[in-house]
């Protein structure tokens, strides 16, 4: 199959123009990864092209009355990339830097992630351009309920099921579920995942992404012949994904030597007591100031000599500008899109074992799928059952990706995308092109 040049196809598609054409445009990067993978598949050109673009995109601008009585207008998005394999699934991000291109990229990655894990979903993503930490709790609830109402023309339990992402929480998912249910007149727990357990959330969902990251890291350590005990680990981002992954690394007897968040970072060559660090973050609001450590910047943590580096913050952290400084043996992508295609080439040349995002952080959507199934059946599983099924699916997908990479002589990310894209393409061809 011919790899489609992004510029050519984008020009032809008219409205689908990139906001910015540069290395850190997540959508341009998602397209470049797609084109690289599609070149290894013998797909019909039109089928490949139809998987290249989001199926539908919604932009909403909506007013919120703030605590001081002023009315502020916020912009939000919901993008469905593909509905070929089932309802769309994907998180909602609250961050001041959210753009339509970022949401498109995240939606596309969700399609490949769900396909790779063999979950019966297509990909979606949503976002609101807002710093959630600048809002009071009441403002956050009003913004969430209004955004949920605005996107409810796309969101429903059988069509599109959101979940948490950067800046959103189980409480925010609860407000979304309640808003949708109020409009429908009865409770719809399955409209959103990542909810509190009290209203139909699943055991293990909060920890799912971080635990999934460490199942993948454990397999990568095994493959690379590194003992988990004493393996050095650095984690960028200490939110839902990063803090749970760090805790799981600690439980595996790895040595967590560096952690950063948006406020700064800490380093101790002898390793931290991660549970104590989590307690410190709960009290102080950031990792900064944890006793007995040196400080470390976000640029420094990426260049730290360690066995495992876990970027668990935002996109575009490892680019052509700093990839040659990366010294880890295993790069476990807890975040979505932390590595640009240019950086990928450099890291692969350096022999870094990359666990690509659509595999590494797929534990979250996998347990979201379990939550959705439990909600639809009104029958809830135990913590042990969730953990067992998650481990089984993560290990199986890890082996499939490493096996595909070996078989074709290609890098892990391309192998993961080849498996995922091919599965969606086959489903599309079996369904056929309507009408
Ligand atoms: P979160 O909001 O809980 O945490 C984000 C963390 O990153 C915070 O500690 C924040 O301080 C830190 N951070 C933000 N900007 C930073 C910067 N410039 N430098 C360093 N640290 C910075 O978000 P999360 O849910 O943990 O998501 C993190 C990443 O994982 C995102 O890429 C997200 O898309 C991805 N992800 C999340 C899930 C999930 O279930 N939450 C699932 C799959 C993938």
Short mmCIF file of C-alpha atoms and ligand atoms in Angstrom, two decimals:
data_model
loop_
_atom_site.label_atom_id
_atom_site.label_comp_id
_atom_site.label_asym_id
_atom_site.label_seq_id
_atom_site.Cartn_x
_atom_site.Cartn_y
_atom_site.Cartn_z
CA UNK A 1 0.00 0.00 0.00
CA UNK A 2 1.22 3.50 -0.81
CA UNK A 3 2.03 5.70 2.15
CA UNK A 4 0.01 8.89 1.81
CA UNK A 5 1.94 12.12 2.17
CA UNK A 6 0.22 14.18 4.89
CA UNK A 7 0.38 17.48 2.99
CA UNK A 8 -1.07 16.10 -0.24
CA UNK A 9 -4.02 14.38 1.38
CA UNK A 10 -4.71 17.19 3.79
CA UNK A 11 -4.92 19.72 0.95
CA UNK A 12 -7.34 17.45 -0.90
CA UNK A 13 -9.57 17.03 2.15
CA UNK A 14 -10.35 20.73 2.39
CA UNK A 15 -11.61 21.49 5.90
CA UNK A 16 -9.17 19.10 7.54
CA UNK A 17 -6.20 21.42 7.80
CA UNK A 18 -3.63 21.18 10.52
CA UNK A 19 -3.54 24.13 12.88
CA UNK A 20 0.25 24.08 12.78
CA UNK A 21 2.57 21.94 10.68
CA UNK A 22 5.48 21.30 13.03
CA UNK A 23 7.14 18.45 14.92
CA UNK A 24 5.01 19.01 18.00
CA UNK A 25 1.66 18.89 16.22
CA UNK A 26 0.20 15.70 17.70
CA UNK A 27 -2.16 15.12 14.77
CA UNK A 28 0.63 15.48 12.20
CA UNK A 29 2.57 12.93 14.27
CA UNK A 30 -0.39 10.54 14.48
CA UNK A 31 -0.72 10.75 10.69
CA UNK A 32 3.01 10.16 10.17
CA UNK A 33 2.85 7.06 12.40
CA UNK A 34 -0.23 5.86 10.52
CA UNK A 35 1.45 6.32 7.12
CA UNK A 36 4.55 4.46 8.31
CA UNK A 37 2.46 1.50 9.50
CA UNK A 38 0.14 1.44 6.47
CA UNK A 39 3.19 1.10 4.21
CA UNK A 40 3.59 -2.43 5.69
CA UNK A 41 -0.02 -3.42 4.94
CA UNK A 42 -1.48 -4.36 1.63
CA UNK A 43 -4.60 -2.23 2.02
CA UNK A 44 -6.88 -0.79 -0.61
CA UNK A 45 -5.94 2.89 -0.97
CA UNK A 46 -9.46 4.19 -0.28
CA UNK A 47 -9.85 1.99 2.81
CA UNK A 48 -6.54 3.31 4.18
CA UNK A 49 -7.53 6.88 3.44
CA UNK A 50 -10.89 6.52 5.18
CA UNK A 51 -9.12 5.34 8.35
CA UNK A 52 -6.82 8.34 8.18
CA UNK A 53 -9.39 10.97 9.18
CA UNK A 54 -11.81 11.45 12.06
CA UNK A 55 -15.34 10.34 11.23
CA UNK A 56 -16.87 13.41 12.87
CA UNK A 57 -15.78 16.43 14.89
CA UNK A 58 -17.79 18.68 17.19
CA UNK A 59 -16.66 22.09 18.48
CA UNK A 60 -18.76 23.70 21.18
CA UNK A 61 -18.55 27.22 22.62
CA UNK A 62 -20.58 27.66 25.76
CA UNK A 63 -21.10 30.17 28.57
CA UNK A 64 -20.50 29.52 32.27
CA UNK A 65 -21.52 31.91 35.05
CA UNK A 66 -18.48 32.26 37.31
CA UNK A 67 -18.56 32.75 41.09
CA UNK A 68 -18.03 36.52 40.71
CA UNK A 69 -21.14 36.80 38.51
CA UNK A 70 -19.22 37.24 35.24
CA UNK A 71 -20.04 35.04 32.25
CA UNK A 72 -17.05 33.36 30.59
CA UNK A 73 -17.24 31.49 27.29
CA UNK A 74 -15.31 28.21 27.00
CA UNK A 75 -14.44 26.12 23.95
CA UNK A 76 -14.64 22.32 23.95
CA UNK A 77 -14.36 19.48 21.46
CA UNK A 78 -15.52 15.91 20.98
CA UNK A 79 -14.01 13.97 18.07
CA UNK A 80 -15.01 10.49 16.93
CA UNK A 81 -12.25 8.92 14.88
CA UNK A 82 -13.82 5.57 14.01
CA UNK A 83 -17.02 3.66 14.70
CA UNK A 84 -16.05 0.62 12.63
CA UNK A 85 -15.45 -1.80 15.51
CA UNK A 86 -18.06 -0.47 17.92
CA UNK A 87 -19.05 2.56 20.01
CA UNK A 88 -16.39 5.24 20.38
CA UNK A 89 -14.36 5.35 23.56
CA UNK A 90 -11.95 7.99 24.78
CA UNK A 91 -11.20 10.39 27.59
CA UNK A 92 -12.01 14.03 28.20
CA UNK A 93 -9.10 16.39 28.85
CA UNK A 94 -9.31 19.70 30.71
CA UNK A 95 -6.16 21.68 29.94
CA UNK A 96 -5.41 25.23 28.85
CA UNK A 97 -3.43 24.03 25.80
CA UNK A 98 -6.10 21.70 24.32
CA UNK A 99 -6.44 22.16 20.53
CA UNK A 100 -8.59 20.49 17.91
CA UNK A 101 -5.51 18.84 16.38
CA UNK A 102 -4.52 17.41 19.75
CA UNK A 103 -8.01 15.97 20.25
CA UNK A 104 -7.96 14.51 16.71
CA UNK A 105 -4.64 12.80 17.42
CA UNK A 106 -5.79 11.43 20.76
CA UNK A 107 -9.02 10.14 19.14
CA UNK A 108 -7.06 8.38 16.39
CA UNK A 109 -4.68 6.80 18.91
CA UNK A 110 -7.74 5.56 20.84
CA UNK A 111 -8.96 3.72 17.73
CA UNK A 112 -5.62 1.92 17.40
CA UNK A 113 -5.37 1.29 21.16
CA UNK A 114 -8.85 -0.30 21.39
CA UNK A 115 -8.15 -2.36 18.29
CA UNK A 116 -4.74 -3.52 19.55
CA UNK A 117 -6.32 -4.66 22.84
CA UNK A 118 -9.16 -6.24 20.84
CA UNK A 119 -11.83 -4.20 22.63
CA UNK A 120 -15.07 -3.72 20.68
CA UNK A 121 -14.67 0.05 20.39
CA UNK A 122 -13.64 2.80 18.03
CA UNK A 123 -11.68 5.82 19.18
CA UNK A 124 -12.83 9.22 20.43
CA UNK A 125 -11.49 12.05 22.55
CA UNK A 126 -12.83 15.23 24.08
CA UNK A 127 -11.35 18.32 25.60
CA UNK A 128 -12.11 21.71 27.07
CA UNK A 129 -9.67 24.61 26.83
CA UNK A 130 -9.44 25.42 30.52
CA UNK A 131 -7.04 25.17 33.42
CA UNK A 132 -9.25 23.22 35.85
CA UNK A 133 -7.09 24.29 38.78
CA UNK A 134 -8.12 27.92 38.16
CA UNK A 135 -11.81 27.12 38.84
CA UNK A 136 -13.70 26.74 42.11
CA UNK A 137 -15.43 23.38 42.65
CA UNK A 138 -18.76 25.00 41.80
CA UNK A 139 -17.41 26.52 38.58
CA UNK A 140 -15.89 23.15 37.64
CA UNK A 141 -19.25 21.44 38.12
CA UNK A 142 -21.11 24.07 36.06
CA UNK A 143 -18.53 23.89 33.25
CA UNK A 144 -18.69 20.09 33.25
CA UNK A 145 -22.49 19.87 33.23
CA UNK A 146 -22.74 22.41 30.41
CA UNK A 147 -20.01 20.71 28.34
CA UNK A 148 -21.71 17.33 28.92
CA UNK A 149 -24.99 18.82 27.70
CA UNK A 150 -23.32 20.33 24.63
CA UNK A 151 -21.67 17.03 23.59
CA UNK A 152 -24.69 14.89 24.46
CA UNK A 153 -25.70 15.00 20.77
CA UNK A 154 -22.74 12.62 20.28
CA UNK A 155 -22.43 10.92 23.69
CA UNK A 156 -24.57 7.94 24.77
CA UNK A 157 -24.07 4.49 26.33
CA UNK A 158 -24.25 2.63 23.03
CA UNK A 159 -22.56 5.20 20.82
CA UNK A 160 -19.86 7.18 22.59
CA UNK A 161 -18.58 6.60 26.12
CA UNK A 162 -16.14 9.16 27.61
CA UNK A 163 -13.65 8.58 30.46
CA UNK A 164 -11.11 10.63 32.47
CA UNK A 165 -7.90 12.03 31.02
CA UNK A 166 -5.53 14.84 32.02
CA UNK A 167 -7.28 17.30 34.35
CA UNK A 168 -10.48 15.26 34.80
CA UNK A 169 -11.43 13.04 37.73
CA UNK A 170 -13.98 10.43 38.89
CA UNK A 171 -16.05 13.31 40.35
CA UNK A 172 -16.15 15.00 36.93
CA UNK A 173 -17.26 11.67 35.38
CA UNK A 174 -20.00 11.49 38.03
CA UNK A 175 -21.29 14.95 37.00
CA UNK A 176 -21.28 13.90 33.34
CA UNK A 177 -23.20 10.70 34.14
CA UNK A 178 -25.70 12.63 36.29
CA UNK A 179 -26.23 15.37 33.69
CA UNK A 180 -26.89 12.86 30.91
CA UNK A 181 -29.18 10.83 33.20
CA UNK A 182 -31.17 13.94 34.25
CA UNK A 183 -31.87 14.74 30.60
CA UNK A 184 -32.90 11.16 29.82
CA UNK A 185 -35.06 10.84 32.94
CA UNK A 186 -33.36 7.78 34.44
CA UNK A 187 -29.87 6.62 35.39
CA UNK A 188 -27.39 5.71 32.67
CA UNK A 189 -24.21 4.59 34.43
CA UNK A 190 -22.80 3.14 31.18
CA UNK A 191 -22.61 6.58 29.50
CA UNK A 192 -19.20 7.24 31.03
CA UNK A 193 -16.42 5.21 32.69
CA UNK A 194 -13.94 6.09 35.41
CA UNK A 195 -16.86 6.89 37.74
CA UNK A 196 -16.76 6.50 41.53
CA UNK A 197 -17.59 2.93 42.59
CA UNK A 198 -20.70 4.16 44.47
CA UNK A 199 -22.46 5.00 41.17
CA UNK A 200 -21.38 2.09 38.97
CA UNK A 201 -17.63 2.56 38.70
CA UNK A 202 -15.35 -0.44 38.56
CA UNK A 203 -12.86 -1.78 41.03
CA UNK A 204 -9.38 -1.17 39.73
CA UNK A 205 -10.23 1.62 37.25
CA UNK A 206 -8.25 4.36 39.04
CA UNK A 207 -5.16 2.15 39.14
CA UNK A 208 -5.73 0.48 35.75
CA UNK A 209 -3.49 2.61 33.54
CA UNK A 210 -0.55 2.68 35.97
CA UNK A 211 -0.86 -1.04 36.70
CA UNK A 212 -1.07 -1.78 32.98
CA UNK A 213 2.10 0.27 32.43
CA UNK A 214 3.94 -1.86 34.97
CA UNK A 215 2.65 -5.17 33.54
CA UNK A 216 4.17 -4.04 30.23
CA UNK A 217 7.38 -2.87 31.94
CA UNK A 218 7.67 -6.21 33.74
CA UNK A 219 7.46 -8.06 30.40
CA UNK A 220 9.95 -5.65 28.80
CA UNK A 221 12.41 -6.13 31.68
CA UNK A 222 12.06 -9.88 31.21
CA UNK A 223 12.64 -9.57 27.47
CA UNK A 224 15.67 -7.33 28.01
CA UNK A 225 17.07 -9.66 30.70
CA UNK A 226 16.92 -7.04 33.50
CA UNK A 227 15.90 -8.07 37.04
CA UNK A 228 12.98 -5.95 38.37
CA UNK A 229 14.56 -5.88 41.82
CA UNK A 230 16.73 -2.77 41.94
CA UNK A 231 15.95 -1.70 38.35
CA UNK A 232 16.09 2.11 38.30
CA UNK A 233 12.90 3.93 37.29
CA UNK A 234 12.23 7.62 36.50
CA UNK A 235 8.68 8.94 36.13
CA UNK A 236 7.68 12.22 34.47
CA UNK A 237 4.23 13.31 35.66
CA UNK A 238 2.80 12.21 39.01
CA UNK A 239 -0.93 12.24 38.33
CA UNK A 240 -3.27 9.32 37.88
CA UNK A 241 -0.93 7.37 35.59
CA UNK A 242 2.50 8.37 36.91
CA UNK A 243 1.81 8.03 40.63
CA UNK A 244 0.17 4.59 40.29
CA UNK A 245 2.94 3.35 37.98
CA UNK A 246 5.56 4.59 40.46
CA UNK A 247 3.76 2.82 43.30
CA UNK A 248 3.53 -0.40 41.27
CA UNK A 249 7.26 -0.11 40.43
CA UNK A 250 7.97 0.27 44.15
CA UNK A 251 5.85 -2.83 44.87
CA UNK A 252 7.88 -4.74 42.23
CA UNK A 253 11.03 -3.76 44.23
CA UNK A 254 12.27 -1.44 41.50
CA UNK A 255 14.19 1.62 42.61
CA UNK A 256 12.21 4.78 41.77
CA UNK A 257 14.98 7.40 41.62
CA UNK A 258 13.33 10.44 40.05
CA UNK A 259 9.86 11.92 39.72
CA UNK A 260 8.64 15.22 38.28
CA UNK A 261 5.33 17.03 37.97
CA UNK A 262 4.30 20.38 36.55
CA UNK A 263 5.88 22.21 39.52
CA UNK A 264 9.33 20.59 39.35
CA UNK A 265 10.97 17.35 40.36
CA UNK A 266 12.96 15.31 42.87
CA UNK A 267 15.92 12.94 42.55
CA UNK A 268 17.57 10.48 44.92
CA UNK A 269 20.07 7.97 43.51
CA UNK A 270 19.16 5.55 46.34
CA UNK A 271 15.46 5.63 45.49
CA UNK A 272 12.35 6.92 47.26
CA UNK A 273 9.76 5.51 49.56
CA UNK A 274 6.95 5.95 47.00
CA UNK A 275 4.00 5.53 49.43
CA UNK A 276 5.53 8.30 51.59
CA UNK A 277 5.93 10.45 48.45
CA UNK A 278 2.26 9.89 47.59
CA UNK A 279 1.28 10.99 51.09
CA UNK A 280 3.49 14.09 50.68
CA UNK A 281 1.77 14.93 47.35
CA UNK A 282 -1.67 14.53 48.96
CA UNK A 283 -0.67 17.05 51.64
CA UNK A 284 1.56 19.48 49.69
CA UNK A 285 -0.09 19.27 46.26
CA UNK A 286 3.19 18.55 44.42
CA UNK A 287 6.30 16.37 44.57
CA UNK A 288 8.48 19.42 45.29
CA UNK A 289 9.80 19.59 48.84
CA UNK A 290 9.82 15.83 49.51
CA UNK A 291 12.56 15.45 52.14
CA UNK A 292 15.99 13.97 51.40
CA UNK A 293 16.06 14.66 47.67
CA UNK A 294 17.84 16.88 45.18
CA UNK A 295 15.72 18.78 42.70
CA UNK A 296 15.58 17.80 39.05
CA UNK A 297 13.99 19.55 36.07
CA UNK A 298 11.71 18.01 33.48
CA UNK A 299 14.49 18.31 30.88
CA UNK A 300 16.95 16.55 33.22
CA UNK A 301 14.67 13.62 34.08
CA UNK A 302 14.32 12.71 30.41
CA UNK A 303 18.13 12.57 30.09
CA UNK A 304 18.65 10.58 33.30
CA UNK A 305 20.57 7.29 33.13
CA UNK A 306 18.04 4.68 34.26
CA UNK A 307 16.64 1.29 33.31
CA UNK A 308 13.07 2.50 32.80
CA UNK A 309 11.83 5.98 31.89
CA UNK A 310 8.06 6.49 32.15
CA UNK A 311 6.79 9.71 30.57
CA UNK A 312 3.33 10.09 32.13
CA UNK A 313 2.46 13.75 31.53
CA UNK A 314 1.74 15.18 28.08
CA UNK A 315 2.66 14.81 24.39
CA UNK A 316 5.90 15.80 22.67
CA UNK A 317 8.29 15.43 25.58
CA UNK A 318 10.93 13.55 23.58
CA UNK A 319 11.63 15.29 20.28
CA UNK A 320 14.47 15.58 17.77
CA UNK A 321 16.00 18.17 20.12
CA UNK A 322 16.53 15.89 23.13
CA UNK A 323 16.15 12.27 21.93
CA UNK A 324 19.91 11.75 21.61
CA UNK A 325 20.24 12.63 25.32
CA UNK A 326 17.81 9.89 26.46
CA UNK A 327 19.77 7.21 28.35
CA UNK A 328 17.07 4.79 29.52
CA UNK A 329 17.04 1.17 28.36
CA UNK A 330 13.23 0.90 28.34
CA UNK A 331 10.90 3.77 27.46
CA UNK A 332 7.43 2.99 28.80
CA UNK A 333 4.97 5.48 27.34
CA UNK A 334 2.41 6.06 30.09
CA UNK A 335 1.39 9.30 28.36
CA UNK A 336 -0.18 9.46 24.93
CA UNK A 337 2.18 10.71 22.22
CA UNK A 338 5.19 11.59 24.41
CA UNK A 339 7.64 10.78 21.58
CA UNK A 340 7.61 12.47 18.16
CA UNK A 341 8.29 10.41 14.99
CA UNK A 342 11.66 12.18 14.57
CA UNK A 343 12.63 11.20 18.13
CA UNK A 344 11.39 7.65 17.52
CA UNK A 345 13.97 7.17 14.78
CA UNK A 346 16.77 8.41 17.05
CA UNK A 347 15.70 6.21 19.98
CA UNK A 348 15.33 3.13 17.79
CA UNK A 349 18.85 3.75 16.42
CA UNK A 350 20.09 4.00 20.02
CA UNK A 351 18.52 0.61 20.78
CA UNK A 352 15.99 1.88 23.35
CA UNK A 353 13.25 -0.71 24.01
CA UNK A 354 10.11 1.38 23.40
CA UNK A 355 6.77 0.22 24.79
CA UNK A 356 4.51 2.36 22.58
CA UNK A 357 1.68 4.37 24.13
CA UNK A 358 -1.16 2.47 22.46
CA UNK A 359 0.11 -0.66 24.22
CA UNK A 360 1.72 0.72 27.36
CA UNK A 361 -1.14 2.85 28.68
CA UNK A 362 -3.98 0.65 27.38
CA UNK A 363 -4.80 -0.69 30.86
CA UNK A 364 -7.06 2.34 31.41
CA UNK A 365 -9.35 1.74 28.47
CA UNK A 366 -9.28 -2.00 29.12
CA UNK A 367 -10.72 -1.59 32.62
CA UNK A 368 -13.04 1.12 31.27
CA UNK A 369 -14.36 -1.60 28.97
CA UNK A 370 -14.84 -3.87 32.01
CA UNK A 371 -16.69 -1.03 33.75
CA UNK A 372 -18.99 -0.49 30.76
CA UNK A 373 -19.75 -4.22 30.53
CA UNK A 374 -20.49 -4.37 34.27
CA UNK A 375 -22.79 -1.32 34.02
CA UNK A 376 -24.68 -2.76 31.06
CA UNK A 377 -25.18 -6.06 32.90
CA UNK A 378 -25.68 -4.49 36.37
CA UNK A 379 -23.39 -7.23 37.63
CA UNK A 380 -20.09 -6.27 39.25
CA UNK A 381 -16.78 -8.09 39.35
CA UNK A 382 -14.28 -8.43 42.17
CA UNK A 383 -10.98 -6.58 42.32
CA UNK A 384 -9.15 -9.89 41.78
CA UNK A 385 -11.13 -10.67 38.65
CA UNK A 386 -10.40 -7.22 37.20
CA UNK A 387 -6.66 -7.52 37.93
CA UNK A 388 -6.49 -11.03 36.46
CA UNK A 389 -8.27 -10.08 33.23
CA UNK A 390 -6.23 -6.88 32.86
CA UNK A 391 -2.93 -8.72 33.27
CA UNK A 392 -3.99 -11.37 30.76
CA UNK A 393 -4.94 -8.81 28.11
CA UNK A 394 -1.84 -6.62 28.67
CA UNK A 395 0.59 -9.56 28.47
CA UNK A 396 -1.10 -10.99 25.41
CA UNK A 397 -0.97 -7.62 23.58
CA UNK A 398 2.66 -7.11 24.63
CA UNK A 399 3.63 -10.50 23.19
CA UNK A 400 1.69 -9.81 19.99
CA UNK A 401 3.50 -6.48 19.45
CA UNK A 402 6.98 -7.84 20.17
CA UNK A 403 6.26 -10.90 17.99
CA UNK A 404 5.00 -8.75 15.09
CA UNK A 405 8.04 -6.47 15.34
CA UNK A 406 10.40 -9.47 15.21
CA UNK A 407 8.49 -11.13 12.37
CA UNK A 408 8.52 -8.03 10.16
CA UNK A 409 11.83 -6.55 11.36
CA UNK A 410 10.14 -3.29 12.34
CA UNK A 411 10.03 -1.12 15.49
CA UNK A 412 7.52 -1.75 18.27
CA UNK A 413 5.35 1.30 17.58
CA UNK A 414 4.97 0.46 13.92
CA UNK A 415 4.26 -3.18 14.81
CA UNK A 416 1.54 -2.13 17.26
CA UNK A 417 -0.04 0.16 14.67
CA UNK A 418 0.20 -2.50 11.94
CA UNK A 419 -1.74 -4.96 14.11
CA UNK A 420 -4.30 -2.36 15.13
CA UNK A 421 -4.87 -0.73 11.74
CA UNK A 422 -5.16 -4.06 9.97
CA UNK A 423 -7.86 -5.19 12.41
CA UNK A 424 -9.92 -2.03 11.82
CA UNK A 425 -9.40 -2.25 8.05
CA UNK A 426 -10.57 -5.88 7.99
CA UNK A 427 -13.68 -4.94 9.99
CA UNK A 428 -14.40 -2.06 7.62
CA UNK A 429 -14.09 -4.31 4.57
CA UNK A 430 -16.35 -6.98 6.10
CA UNK A 431 -18.96 -4.35 6.99
CA UNK A 432 -18.62 -2.76 3.55
CA UNK A 433 -18.94 0.83 2.41
CA UNK A 434 -22.49 2.12 2.87
CA UNK A 435 -24.49 2.52 0.63
P1 LIG B 1 -3.26 13.79 35.45
O1 LIG B 1 -3.89 15.09 35.18
O2 LIG B 1 -3.79 12.93 36.53
O3 LIG B 1 -1.69 13.98 35.73
C1 LIG B 1 -0.84 14.66 34.86
C2 LIG B 1 0.50 14.82 35.57
O4 LIG B 1 1.43 15.43 34.67
C3 LIG B 1 0.45 15.73 36.79
O5 LIG B 1 1.30 15.23 37.80
C4 LIG B 1 1.01 17.07 36.28
O6 LIG B 1 1.61 17.82 37.31
C5 LIG B 1 2.05 16.53 35.31
N1 LIG B 1 2.42 17.50 34.29
C6 LIG B 1 1.62 18.32 33.57
N2 LIG B 1 2.35 19.08 32.75
C7 LIG B 1 3.64 18.70 32.95
C8 LIG B 1 4.85 19.12 32.41
N3 LIG B 1 4.91 20.09 31.49
N4 LIG B 1 5.96 18.51 32.86
C9 LIG B 1 5.91 17.53 33.78
N5 LIG B 1 4.80 17.11 34.34
C10 LIG B 1 3.68 17.69 33.93
O7 LIG B 1 -3.27 13.02 34.04
P2 LIG B 1 -3.19 11.45 33.79
O8 LIG B 1 -4.58 10.94 33.72
O9 LIG B 1 -2.21 10.86 34.72
O10 LIG B 1 -2.64 11.44 32.30
C11 LIG B 1 -1.25 11.53 32.00
C12 LIG B 1 -1.00 11.01 30.60
O11 LIG B 1 -1.47 9.66 30.49
C13 LIG B 1 -1.72 11.76 29.47
O12 LIG B 1 -0.93 11.72 28.31
C14 LIG B 1 -2.97 10.93 29.25
O13 LIG B 1 -3.54 11.11 27.96
C15 LIG B 1 -2.39 9.55 29.43
N6 LIG B 1 -3.36 8.50 29.75
C16 LIG B 1 -4.17 8.60 30.83
C17 LIG B 1 -5.05 7.57 31.11
C18 LIG B 1 -5.92 7.58 32.34
O14 LIG B 1 -6.57 6.56 32.59
N7 LIG B 1 -5.96 8.64 33.13
C19 LIG B 1 -5.13 6.47 30.26
C20 LIG B 1 -4.28 6.39 29.17
C21 LIG B 1 -3.39 7.42 28.93
#
